[in-house]
PDB file of N, CA and C in Angstrom:
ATOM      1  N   UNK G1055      14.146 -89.882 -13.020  1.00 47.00           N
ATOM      2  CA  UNK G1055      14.877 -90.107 -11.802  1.00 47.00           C
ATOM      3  C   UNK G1055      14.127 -89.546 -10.611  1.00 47.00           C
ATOM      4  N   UNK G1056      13.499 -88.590 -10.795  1.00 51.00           N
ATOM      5  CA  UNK G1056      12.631 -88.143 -10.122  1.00 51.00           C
ATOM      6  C   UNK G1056      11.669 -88.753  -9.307  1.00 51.00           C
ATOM      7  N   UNK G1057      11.151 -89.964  -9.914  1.00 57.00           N
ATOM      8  CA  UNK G1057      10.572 -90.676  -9.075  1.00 57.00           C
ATOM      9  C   UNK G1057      10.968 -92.670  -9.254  1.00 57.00           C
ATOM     10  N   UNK G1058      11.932 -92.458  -9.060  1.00 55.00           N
ATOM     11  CA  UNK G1058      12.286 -93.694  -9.004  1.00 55.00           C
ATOM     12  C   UNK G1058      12.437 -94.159  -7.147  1.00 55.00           C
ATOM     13  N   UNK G1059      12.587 -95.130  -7.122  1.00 53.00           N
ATOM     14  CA  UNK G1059      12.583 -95.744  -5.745  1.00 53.00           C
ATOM     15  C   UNK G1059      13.628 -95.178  -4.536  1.00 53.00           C
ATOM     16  N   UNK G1060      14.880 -94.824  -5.897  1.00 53.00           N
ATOM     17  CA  UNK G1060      15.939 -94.465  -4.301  1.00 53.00           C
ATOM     18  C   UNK G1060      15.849 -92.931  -4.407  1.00 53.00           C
ATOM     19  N   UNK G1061      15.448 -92.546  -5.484  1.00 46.00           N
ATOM     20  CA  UNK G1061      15.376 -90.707  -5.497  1.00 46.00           C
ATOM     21  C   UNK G1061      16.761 -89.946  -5.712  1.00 46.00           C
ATOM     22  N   UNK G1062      17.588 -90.415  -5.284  1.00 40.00           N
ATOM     23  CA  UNK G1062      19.108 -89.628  -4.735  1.00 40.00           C
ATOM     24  C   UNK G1062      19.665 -90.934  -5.689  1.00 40.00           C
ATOM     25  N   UNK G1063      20.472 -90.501  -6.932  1.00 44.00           N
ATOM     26  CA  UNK G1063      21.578 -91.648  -7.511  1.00 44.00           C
ATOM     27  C   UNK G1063      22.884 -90.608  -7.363  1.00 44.00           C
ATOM     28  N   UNK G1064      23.611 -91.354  -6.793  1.00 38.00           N
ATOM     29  CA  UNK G1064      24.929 -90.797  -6.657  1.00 38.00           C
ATOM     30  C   UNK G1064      25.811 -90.306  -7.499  1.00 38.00           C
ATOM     31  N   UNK G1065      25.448 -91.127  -8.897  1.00 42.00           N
ATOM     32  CA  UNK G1065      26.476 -90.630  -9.737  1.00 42.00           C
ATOM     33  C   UNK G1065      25.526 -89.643 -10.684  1.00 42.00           C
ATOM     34  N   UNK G1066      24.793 -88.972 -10.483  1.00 40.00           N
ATOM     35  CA  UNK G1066      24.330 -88.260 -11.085  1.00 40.00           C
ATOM     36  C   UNK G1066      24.146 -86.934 -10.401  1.00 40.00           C
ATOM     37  N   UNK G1067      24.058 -87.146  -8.863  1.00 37.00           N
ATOM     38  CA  UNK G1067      24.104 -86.065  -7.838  1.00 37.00           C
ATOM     39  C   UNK G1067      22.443 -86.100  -6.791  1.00 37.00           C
ATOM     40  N   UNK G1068      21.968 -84.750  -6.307  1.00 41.00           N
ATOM     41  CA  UNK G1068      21.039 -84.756  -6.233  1.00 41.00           C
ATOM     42  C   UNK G1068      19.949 -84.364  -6.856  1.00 41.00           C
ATOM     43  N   UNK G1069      18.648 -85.472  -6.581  1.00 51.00           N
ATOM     44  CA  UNK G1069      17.676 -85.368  -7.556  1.00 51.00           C
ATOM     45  C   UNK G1069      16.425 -85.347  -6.695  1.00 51.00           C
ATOM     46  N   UNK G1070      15.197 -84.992  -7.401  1.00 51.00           N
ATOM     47  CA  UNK G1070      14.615 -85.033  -6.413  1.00 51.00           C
ATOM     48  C   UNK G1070      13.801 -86.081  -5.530  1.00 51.00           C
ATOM     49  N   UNK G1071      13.448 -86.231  -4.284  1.00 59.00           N
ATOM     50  CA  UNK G1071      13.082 -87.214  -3.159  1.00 59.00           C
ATOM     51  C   UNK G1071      11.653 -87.816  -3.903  1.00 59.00           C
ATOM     52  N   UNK G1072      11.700 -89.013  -3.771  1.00 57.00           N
ATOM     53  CA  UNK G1072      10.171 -89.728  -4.021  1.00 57.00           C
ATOM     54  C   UNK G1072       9.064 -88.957  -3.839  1.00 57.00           C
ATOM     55  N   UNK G1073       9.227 -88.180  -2.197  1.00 63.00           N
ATOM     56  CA  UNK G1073       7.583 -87.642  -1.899  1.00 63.00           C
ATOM     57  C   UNK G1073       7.782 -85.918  -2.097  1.00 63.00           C
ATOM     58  N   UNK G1074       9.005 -86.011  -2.902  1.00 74.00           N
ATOM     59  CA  UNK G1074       8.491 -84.215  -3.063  1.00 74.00           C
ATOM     60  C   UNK G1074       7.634 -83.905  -4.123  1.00 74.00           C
ATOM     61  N   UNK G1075       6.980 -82.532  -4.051  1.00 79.00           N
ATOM     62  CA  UNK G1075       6.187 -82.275  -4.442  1.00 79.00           C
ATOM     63  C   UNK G1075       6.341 -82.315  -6.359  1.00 79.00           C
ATOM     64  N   UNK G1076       7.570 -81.986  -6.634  1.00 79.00           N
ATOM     65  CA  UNK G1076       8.063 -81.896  -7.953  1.00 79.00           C
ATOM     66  C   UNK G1076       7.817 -83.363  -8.713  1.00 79.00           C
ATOM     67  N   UNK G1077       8.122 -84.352  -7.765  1.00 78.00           N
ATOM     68  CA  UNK G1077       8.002 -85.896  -8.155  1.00 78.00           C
ATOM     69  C   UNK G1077       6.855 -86.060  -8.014  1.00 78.00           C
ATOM     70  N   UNK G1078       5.831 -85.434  -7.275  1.00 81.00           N
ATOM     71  CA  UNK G1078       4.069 -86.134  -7.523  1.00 81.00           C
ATOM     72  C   UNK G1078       3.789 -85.280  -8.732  1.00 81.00           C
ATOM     73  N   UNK G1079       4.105 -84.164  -8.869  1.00 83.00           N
ATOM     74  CA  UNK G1079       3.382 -83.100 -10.007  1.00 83.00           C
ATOM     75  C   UNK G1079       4.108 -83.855 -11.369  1.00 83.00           C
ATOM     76  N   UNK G1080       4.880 -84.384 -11.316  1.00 83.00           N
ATOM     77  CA  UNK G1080       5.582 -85.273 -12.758  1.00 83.00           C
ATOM     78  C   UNK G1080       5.153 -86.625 -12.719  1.00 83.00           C
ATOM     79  N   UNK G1081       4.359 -87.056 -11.484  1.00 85.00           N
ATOM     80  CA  UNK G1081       3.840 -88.692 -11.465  1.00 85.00           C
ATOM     81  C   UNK G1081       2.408 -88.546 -12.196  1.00 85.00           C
ATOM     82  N   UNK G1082       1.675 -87.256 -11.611  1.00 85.00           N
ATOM     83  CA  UNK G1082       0.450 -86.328 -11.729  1.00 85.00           C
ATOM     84  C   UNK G1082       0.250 -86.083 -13.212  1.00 85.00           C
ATOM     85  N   UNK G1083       0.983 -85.747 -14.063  1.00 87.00           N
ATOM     86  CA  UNK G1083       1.260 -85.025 -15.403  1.00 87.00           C
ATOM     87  C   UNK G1083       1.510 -86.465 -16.042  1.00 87.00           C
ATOM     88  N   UNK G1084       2.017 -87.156 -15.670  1.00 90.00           N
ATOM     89  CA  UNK G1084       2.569 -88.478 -16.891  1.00 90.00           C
ATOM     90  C   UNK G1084       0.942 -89.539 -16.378  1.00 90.00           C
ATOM     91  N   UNK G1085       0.146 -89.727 -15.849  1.00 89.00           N
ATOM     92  CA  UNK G1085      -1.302 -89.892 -15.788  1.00 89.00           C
ATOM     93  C   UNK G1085      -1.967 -89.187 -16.611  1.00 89.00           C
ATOM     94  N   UNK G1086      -2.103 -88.045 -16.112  1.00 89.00           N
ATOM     95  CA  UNK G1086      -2.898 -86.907 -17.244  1.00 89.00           C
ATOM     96  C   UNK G1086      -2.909 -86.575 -18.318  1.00 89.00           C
ATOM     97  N   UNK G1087      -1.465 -87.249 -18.870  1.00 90.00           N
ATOM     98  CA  UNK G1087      -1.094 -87.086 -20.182  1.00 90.00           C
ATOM     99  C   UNK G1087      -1.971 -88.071 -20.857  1.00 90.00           C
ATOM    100  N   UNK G1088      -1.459 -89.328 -20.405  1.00 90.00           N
ATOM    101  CA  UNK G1088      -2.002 -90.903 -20.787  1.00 90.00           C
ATOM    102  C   UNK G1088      -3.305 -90.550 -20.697  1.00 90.00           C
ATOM    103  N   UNK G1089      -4.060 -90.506 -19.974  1.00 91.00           N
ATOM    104  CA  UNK G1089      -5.659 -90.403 -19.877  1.00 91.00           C
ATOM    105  C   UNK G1089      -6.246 -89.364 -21.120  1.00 91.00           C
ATOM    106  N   UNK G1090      -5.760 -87.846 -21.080  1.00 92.00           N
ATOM    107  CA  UNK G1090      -5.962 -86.807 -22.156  1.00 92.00           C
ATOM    108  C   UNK G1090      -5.938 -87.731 -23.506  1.00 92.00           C
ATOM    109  N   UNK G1091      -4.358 -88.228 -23.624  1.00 90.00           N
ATOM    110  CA  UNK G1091      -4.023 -88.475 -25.216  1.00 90.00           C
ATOM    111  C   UNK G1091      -4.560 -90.293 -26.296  1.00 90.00           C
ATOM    112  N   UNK G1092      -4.618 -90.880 -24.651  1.00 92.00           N
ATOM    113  CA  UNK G1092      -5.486 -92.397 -24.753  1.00 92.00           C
ATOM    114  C   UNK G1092      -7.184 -92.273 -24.541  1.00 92.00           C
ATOM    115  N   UNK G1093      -7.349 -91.687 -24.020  1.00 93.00           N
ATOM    116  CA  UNK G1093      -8.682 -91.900 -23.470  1.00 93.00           C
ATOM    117  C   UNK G1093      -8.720 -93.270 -22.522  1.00 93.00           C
ATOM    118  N   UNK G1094      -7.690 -93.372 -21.631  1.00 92.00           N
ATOM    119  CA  UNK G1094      -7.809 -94.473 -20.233  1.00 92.00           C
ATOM    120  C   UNK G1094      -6.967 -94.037 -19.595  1.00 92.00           C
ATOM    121  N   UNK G1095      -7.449 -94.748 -18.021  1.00 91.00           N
ATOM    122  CA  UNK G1095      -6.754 -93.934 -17.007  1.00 91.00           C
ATOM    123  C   UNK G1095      -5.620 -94.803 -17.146  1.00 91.00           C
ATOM    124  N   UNK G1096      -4.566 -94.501 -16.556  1.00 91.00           N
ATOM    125  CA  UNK G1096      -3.302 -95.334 -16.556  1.00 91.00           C
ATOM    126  C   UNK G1096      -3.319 -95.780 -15.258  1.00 91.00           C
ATOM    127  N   UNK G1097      -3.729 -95.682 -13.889  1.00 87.00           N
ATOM    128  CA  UNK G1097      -3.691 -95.849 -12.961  1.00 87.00           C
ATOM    129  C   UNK G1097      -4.990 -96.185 -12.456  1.00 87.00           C
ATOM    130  N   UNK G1098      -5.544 -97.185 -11.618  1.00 77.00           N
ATOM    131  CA  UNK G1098      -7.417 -97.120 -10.801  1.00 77.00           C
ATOM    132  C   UNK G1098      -6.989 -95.179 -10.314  1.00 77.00           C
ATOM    133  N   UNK G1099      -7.809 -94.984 -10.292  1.00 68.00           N
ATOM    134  CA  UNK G1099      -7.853 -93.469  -9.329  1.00 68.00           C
ATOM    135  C   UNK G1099      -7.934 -93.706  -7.718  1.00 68.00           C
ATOM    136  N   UNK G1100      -8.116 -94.930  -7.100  1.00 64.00           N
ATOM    137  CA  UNK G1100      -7.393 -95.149  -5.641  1.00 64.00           C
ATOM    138  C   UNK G1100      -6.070 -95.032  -5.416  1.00 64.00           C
ATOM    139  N   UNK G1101      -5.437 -95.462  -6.637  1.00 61.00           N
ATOM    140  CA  UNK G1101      -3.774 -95.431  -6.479  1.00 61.00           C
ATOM    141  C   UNK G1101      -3.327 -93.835  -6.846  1.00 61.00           C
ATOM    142  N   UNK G1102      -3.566 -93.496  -7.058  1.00 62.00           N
ATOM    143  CA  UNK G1102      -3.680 -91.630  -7.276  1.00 62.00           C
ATOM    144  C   UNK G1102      -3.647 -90.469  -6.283  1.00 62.00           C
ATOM    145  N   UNK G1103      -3.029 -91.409  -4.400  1.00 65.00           N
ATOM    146  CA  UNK G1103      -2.968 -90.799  -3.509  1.00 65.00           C
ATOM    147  C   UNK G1103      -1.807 -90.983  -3.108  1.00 65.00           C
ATOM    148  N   UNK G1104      -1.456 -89.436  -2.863  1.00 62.00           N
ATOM    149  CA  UNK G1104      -0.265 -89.455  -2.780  1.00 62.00           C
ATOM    150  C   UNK G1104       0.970 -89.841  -2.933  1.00 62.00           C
ATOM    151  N   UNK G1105       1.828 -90.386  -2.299  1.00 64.00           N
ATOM    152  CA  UNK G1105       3.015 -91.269  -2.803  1.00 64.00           C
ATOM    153  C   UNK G1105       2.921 -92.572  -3.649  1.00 64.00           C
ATOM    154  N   UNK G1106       1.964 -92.715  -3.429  1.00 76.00           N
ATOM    155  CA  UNK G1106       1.512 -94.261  -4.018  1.00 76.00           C
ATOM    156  C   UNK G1106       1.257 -94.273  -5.067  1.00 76.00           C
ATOM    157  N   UNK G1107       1.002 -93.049  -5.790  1.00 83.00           N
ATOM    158  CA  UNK G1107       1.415 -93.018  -7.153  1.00 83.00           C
ATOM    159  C   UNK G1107       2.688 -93.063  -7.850  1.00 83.00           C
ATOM    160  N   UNK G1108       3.539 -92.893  -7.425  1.00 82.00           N
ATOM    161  CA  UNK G1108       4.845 -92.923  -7.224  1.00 82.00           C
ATOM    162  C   UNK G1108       5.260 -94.239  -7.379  1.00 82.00           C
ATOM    163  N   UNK G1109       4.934 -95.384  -6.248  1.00 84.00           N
ATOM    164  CA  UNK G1109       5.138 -96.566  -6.217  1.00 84.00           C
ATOM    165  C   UNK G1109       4.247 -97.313  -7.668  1.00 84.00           C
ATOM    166  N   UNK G1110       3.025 -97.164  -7.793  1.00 87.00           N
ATOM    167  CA  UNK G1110       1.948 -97.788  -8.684  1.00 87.00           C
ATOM    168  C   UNK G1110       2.931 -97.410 -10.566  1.00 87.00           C
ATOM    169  N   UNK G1111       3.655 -95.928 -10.446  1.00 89.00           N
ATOM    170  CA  UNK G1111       4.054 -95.834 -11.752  1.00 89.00           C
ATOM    171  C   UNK G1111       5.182 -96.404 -12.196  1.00 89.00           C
ATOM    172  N   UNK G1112       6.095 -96.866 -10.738  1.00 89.00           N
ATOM    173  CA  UNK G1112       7.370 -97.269 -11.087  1.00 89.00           C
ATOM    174  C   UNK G1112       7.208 -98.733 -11.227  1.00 89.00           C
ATOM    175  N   UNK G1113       6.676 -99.395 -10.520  1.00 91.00           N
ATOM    176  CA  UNK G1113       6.068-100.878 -10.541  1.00 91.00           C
ATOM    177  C   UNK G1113       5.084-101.149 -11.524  1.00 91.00           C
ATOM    178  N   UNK G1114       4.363-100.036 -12.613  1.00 92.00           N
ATOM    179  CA  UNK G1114       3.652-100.951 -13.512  1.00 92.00           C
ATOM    180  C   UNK G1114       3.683-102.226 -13.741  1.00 92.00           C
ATOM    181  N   UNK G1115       3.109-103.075 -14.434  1.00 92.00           N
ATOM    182  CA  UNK G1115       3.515-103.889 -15.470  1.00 92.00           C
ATOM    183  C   UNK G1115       3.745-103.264 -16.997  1.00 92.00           C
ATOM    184  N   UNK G1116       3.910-102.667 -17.777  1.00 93.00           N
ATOM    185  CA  UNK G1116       4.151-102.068 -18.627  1.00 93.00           C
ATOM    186  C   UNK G1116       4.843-101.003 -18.766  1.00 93.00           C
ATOM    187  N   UNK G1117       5.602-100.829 -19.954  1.00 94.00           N
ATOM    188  CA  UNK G1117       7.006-100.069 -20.005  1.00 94.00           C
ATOM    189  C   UNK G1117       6.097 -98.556 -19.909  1.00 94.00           C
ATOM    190  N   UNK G1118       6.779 -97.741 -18.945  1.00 93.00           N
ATOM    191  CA  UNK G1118       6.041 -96.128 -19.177  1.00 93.00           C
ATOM    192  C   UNK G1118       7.532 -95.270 -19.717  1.00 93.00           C
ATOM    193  N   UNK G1119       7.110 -94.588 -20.415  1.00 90.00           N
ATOM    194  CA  UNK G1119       8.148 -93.890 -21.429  1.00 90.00           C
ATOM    195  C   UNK G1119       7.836 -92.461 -21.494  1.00 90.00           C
ATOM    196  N   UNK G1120       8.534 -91.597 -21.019  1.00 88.00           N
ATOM    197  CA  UNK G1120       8.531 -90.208 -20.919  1.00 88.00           C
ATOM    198  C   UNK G1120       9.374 -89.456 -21.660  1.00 88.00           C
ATOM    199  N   UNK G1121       8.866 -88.514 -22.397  1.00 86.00           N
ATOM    200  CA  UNK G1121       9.940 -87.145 -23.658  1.00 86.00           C
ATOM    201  C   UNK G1121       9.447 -86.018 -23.578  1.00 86.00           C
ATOM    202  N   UNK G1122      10.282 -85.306 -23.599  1.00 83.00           N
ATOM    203  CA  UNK G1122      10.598 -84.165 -24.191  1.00 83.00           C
ATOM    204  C   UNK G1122       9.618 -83.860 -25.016  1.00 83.00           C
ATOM    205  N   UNK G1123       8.758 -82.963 -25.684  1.00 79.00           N
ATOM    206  CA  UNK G1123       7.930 -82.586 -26.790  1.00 79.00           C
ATOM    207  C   UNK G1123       9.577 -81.402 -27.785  1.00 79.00           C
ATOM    208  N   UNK G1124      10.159 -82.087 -28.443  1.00 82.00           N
ATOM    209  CA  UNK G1124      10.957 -81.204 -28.943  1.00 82.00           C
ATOM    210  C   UNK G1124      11.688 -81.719 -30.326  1.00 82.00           C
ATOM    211  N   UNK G1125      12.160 -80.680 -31.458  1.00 85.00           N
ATOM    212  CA  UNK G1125      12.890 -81.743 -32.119  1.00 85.00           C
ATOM    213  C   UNK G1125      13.018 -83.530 -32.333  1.00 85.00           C
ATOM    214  N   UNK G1126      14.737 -83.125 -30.990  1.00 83.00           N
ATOM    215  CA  UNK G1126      14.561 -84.288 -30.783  1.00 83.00           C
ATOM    216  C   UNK G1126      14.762 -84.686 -29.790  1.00 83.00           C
ATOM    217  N   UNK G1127      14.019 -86.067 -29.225  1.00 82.00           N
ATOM    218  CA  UNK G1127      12.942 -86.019 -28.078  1.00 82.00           C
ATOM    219  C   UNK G1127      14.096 -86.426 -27.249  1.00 82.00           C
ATOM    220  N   UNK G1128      13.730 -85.722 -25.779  1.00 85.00           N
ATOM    221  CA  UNK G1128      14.917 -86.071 -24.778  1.00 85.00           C
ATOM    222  C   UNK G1128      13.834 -87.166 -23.656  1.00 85.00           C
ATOM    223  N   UNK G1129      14.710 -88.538 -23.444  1.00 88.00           N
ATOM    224  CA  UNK G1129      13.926 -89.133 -22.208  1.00 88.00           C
ATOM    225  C   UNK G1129      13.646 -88.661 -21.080  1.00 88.00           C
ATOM    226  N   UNK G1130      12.791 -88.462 -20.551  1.00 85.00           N
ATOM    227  CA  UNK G1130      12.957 -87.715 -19.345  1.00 85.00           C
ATOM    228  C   UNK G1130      12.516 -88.875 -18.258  1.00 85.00           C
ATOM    229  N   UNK G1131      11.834 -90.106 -18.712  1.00 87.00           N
ATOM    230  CA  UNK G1131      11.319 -90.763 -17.388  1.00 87.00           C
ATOM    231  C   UNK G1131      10.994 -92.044 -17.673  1.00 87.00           C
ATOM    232  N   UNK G1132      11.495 -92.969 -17.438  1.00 90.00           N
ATOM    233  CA  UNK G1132      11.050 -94.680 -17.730  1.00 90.00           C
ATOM    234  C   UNK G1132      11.036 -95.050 -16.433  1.00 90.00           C
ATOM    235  N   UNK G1133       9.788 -95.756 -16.171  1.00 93.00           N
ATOM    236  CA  UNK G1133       9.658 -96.731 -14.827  1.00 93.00           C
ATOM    237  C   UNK G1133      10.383 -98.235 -15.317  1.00 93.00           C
ATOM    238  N   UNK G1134      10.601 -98.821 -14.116  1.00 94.00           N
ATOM    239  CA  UNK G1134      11.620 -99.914 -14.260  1.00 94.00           C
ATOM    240  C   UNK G1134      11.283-100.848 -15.558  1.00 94.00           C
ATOM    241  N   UNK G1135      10.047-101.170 -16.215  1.00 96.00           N
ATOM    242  CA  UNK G1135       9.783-101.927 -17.007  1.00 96.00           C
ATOM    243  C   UNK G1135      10.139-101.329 -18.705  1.00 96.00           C
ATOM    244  N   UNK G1136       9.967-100.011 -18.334  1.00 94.00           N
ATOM    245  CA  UNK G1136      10.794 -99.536 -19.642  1.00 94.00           C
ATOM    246  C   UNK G1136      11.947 -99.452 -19.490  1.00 94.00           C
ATOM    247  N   UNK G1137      12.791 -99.170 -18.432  1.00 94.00           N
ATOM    248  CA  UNK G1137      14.152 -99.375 -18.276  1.00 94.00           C
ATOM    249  C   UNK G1137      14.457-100.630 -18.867  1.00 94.00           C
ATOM    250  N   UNK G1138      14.011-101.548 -18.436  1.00 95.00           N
ATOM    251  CA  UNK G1138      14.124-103.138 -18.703  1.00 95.00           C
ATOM    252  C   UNK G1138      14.039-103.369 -20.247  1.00 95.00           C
ATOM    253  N   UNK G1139      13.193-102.658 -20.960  1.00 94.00           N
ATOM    254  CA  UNK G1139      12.765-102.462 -22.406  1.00 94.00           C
ATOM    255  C   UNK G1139      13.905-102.381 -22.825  1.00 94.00           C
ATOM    256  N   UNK G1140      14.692-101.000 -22.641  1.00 92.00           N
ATOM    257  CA  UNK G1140      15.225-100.309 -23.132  1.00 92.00           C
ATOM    258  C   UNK G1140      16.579-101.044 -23.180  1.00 92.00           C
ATOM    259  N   UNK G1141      16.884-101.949 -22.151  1.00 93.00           N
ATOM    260  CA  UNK G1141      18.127-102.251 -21.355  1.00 93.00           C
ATOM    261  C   UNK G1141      18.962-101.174 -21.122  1.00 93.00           C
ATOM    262  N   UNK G1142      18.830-100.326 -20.566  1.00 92.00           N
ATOM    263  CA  UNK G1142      19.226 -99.058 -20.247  1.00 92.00           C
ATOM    264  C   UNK G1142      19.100 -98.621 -18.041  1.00 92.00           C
ATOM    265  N   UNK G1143      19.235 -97.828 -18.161  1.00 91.00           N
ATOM    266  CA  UNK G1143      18.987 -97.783 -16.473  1.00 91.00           C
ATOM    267  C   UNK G1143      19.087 -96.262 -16.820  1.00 91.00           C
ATOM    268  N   UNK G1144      18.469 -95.429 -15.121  1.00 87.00           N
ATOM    269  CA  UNK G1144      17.827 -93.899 -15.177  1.00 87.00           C
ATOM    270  C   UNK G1144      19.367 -92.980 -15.529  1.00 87.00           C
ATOM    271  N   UNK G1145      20.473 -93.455 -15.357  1.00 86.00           N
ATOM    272  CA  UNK G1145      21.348 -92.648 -15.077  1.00 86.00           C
ATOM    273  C   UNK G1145      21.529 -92.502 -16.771  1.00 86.00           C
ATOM    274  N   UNK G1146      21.484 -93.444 -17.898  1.00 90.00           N
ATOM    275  CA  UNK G1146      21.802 -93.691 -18.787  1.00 90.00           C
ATOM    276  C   UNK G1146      20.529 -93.074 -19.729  1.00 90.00           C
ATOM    277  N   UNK G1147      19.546 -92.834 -19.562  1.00 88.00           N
ATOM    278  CA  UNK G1147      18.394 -92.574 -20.164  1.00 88.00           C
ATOM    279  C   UNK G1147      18.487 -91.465 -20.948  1.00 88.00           C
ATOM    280  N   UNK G1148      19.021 -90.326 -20.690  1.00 83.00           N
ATOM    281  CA  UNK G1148      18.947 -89.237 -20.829  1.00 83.00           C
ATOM    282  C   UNK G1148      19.802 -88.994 -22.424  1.00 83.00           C
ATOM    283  N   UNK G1149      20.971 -90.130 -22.389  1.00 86.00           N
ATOM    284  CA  UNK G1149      21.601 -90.189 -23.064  1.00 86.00           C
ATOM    285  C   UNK G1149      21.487 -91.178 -24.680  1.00 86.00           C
ATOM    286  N   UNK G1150      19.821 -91.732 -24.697  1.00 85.00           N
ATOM    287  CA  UNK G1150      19.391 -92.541 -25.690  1.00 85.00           C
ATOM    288  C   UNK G1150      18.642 -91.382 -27.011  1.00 85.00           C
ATOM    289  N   UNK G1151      19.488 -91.973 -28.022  1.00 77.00           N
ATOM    290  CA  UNK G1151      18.790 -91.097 -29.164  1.00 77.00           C
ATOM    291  C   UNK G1151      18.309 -91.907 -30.082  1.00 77.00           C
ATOM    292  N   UNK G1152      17.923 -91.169 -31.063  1.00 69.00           N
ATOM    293  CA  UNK G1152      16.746 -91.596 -31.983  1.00 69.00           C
ATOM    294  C   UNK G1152      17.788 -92.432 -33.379  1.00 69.00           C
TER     295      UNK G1152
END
């Protein structure tokens, strides 16, 4: 939710804003992960400035899927195409189990 387009979902409360810093360091980390654990970048590294990573992760073409490292794994982050996967939406995510 963190970096989804509207930032603020109402029925969930407040979350944090597209360009805060918490939402690039979690746009930042879900790249770094992919690149570390694939060996490819997930993003060109032009799109890797600033907010626009933000936009480039939520607009993929391909489902991006974010967890928890735990037990059992909590969603923490689908851009719209895994939402779409999932048929699920951000408010609902949190709440998908294994």
């Amino acid at each position: 939710m963190a970096i989804s387009p509207s930032g603020i979902n109402p029925a969930v409360g407040s979350k944090l804003s597209p360009g805060s810093p918490e939402a690039l360091t979690l746009a930042n980390w879900i790249c770094c992960s992919y690149s570390y654990y694939l060996g490819a970048e997930l993003l060109r590294s032009d799109s890797l400035i600033s907010e626009s990573v933000l936009k480039h992760l939520w607009h993929h073409q391909d489902a991006i899927l974010c967890c928890s490292l735990k037990s059992v794994p909590v969603f923490i982050f689908a851009n719209q195409a895994g939402l779409d996967m999932l048929e699920t939406t951000l408010v609902a995510l949190k709440d998908i189990t294994w």
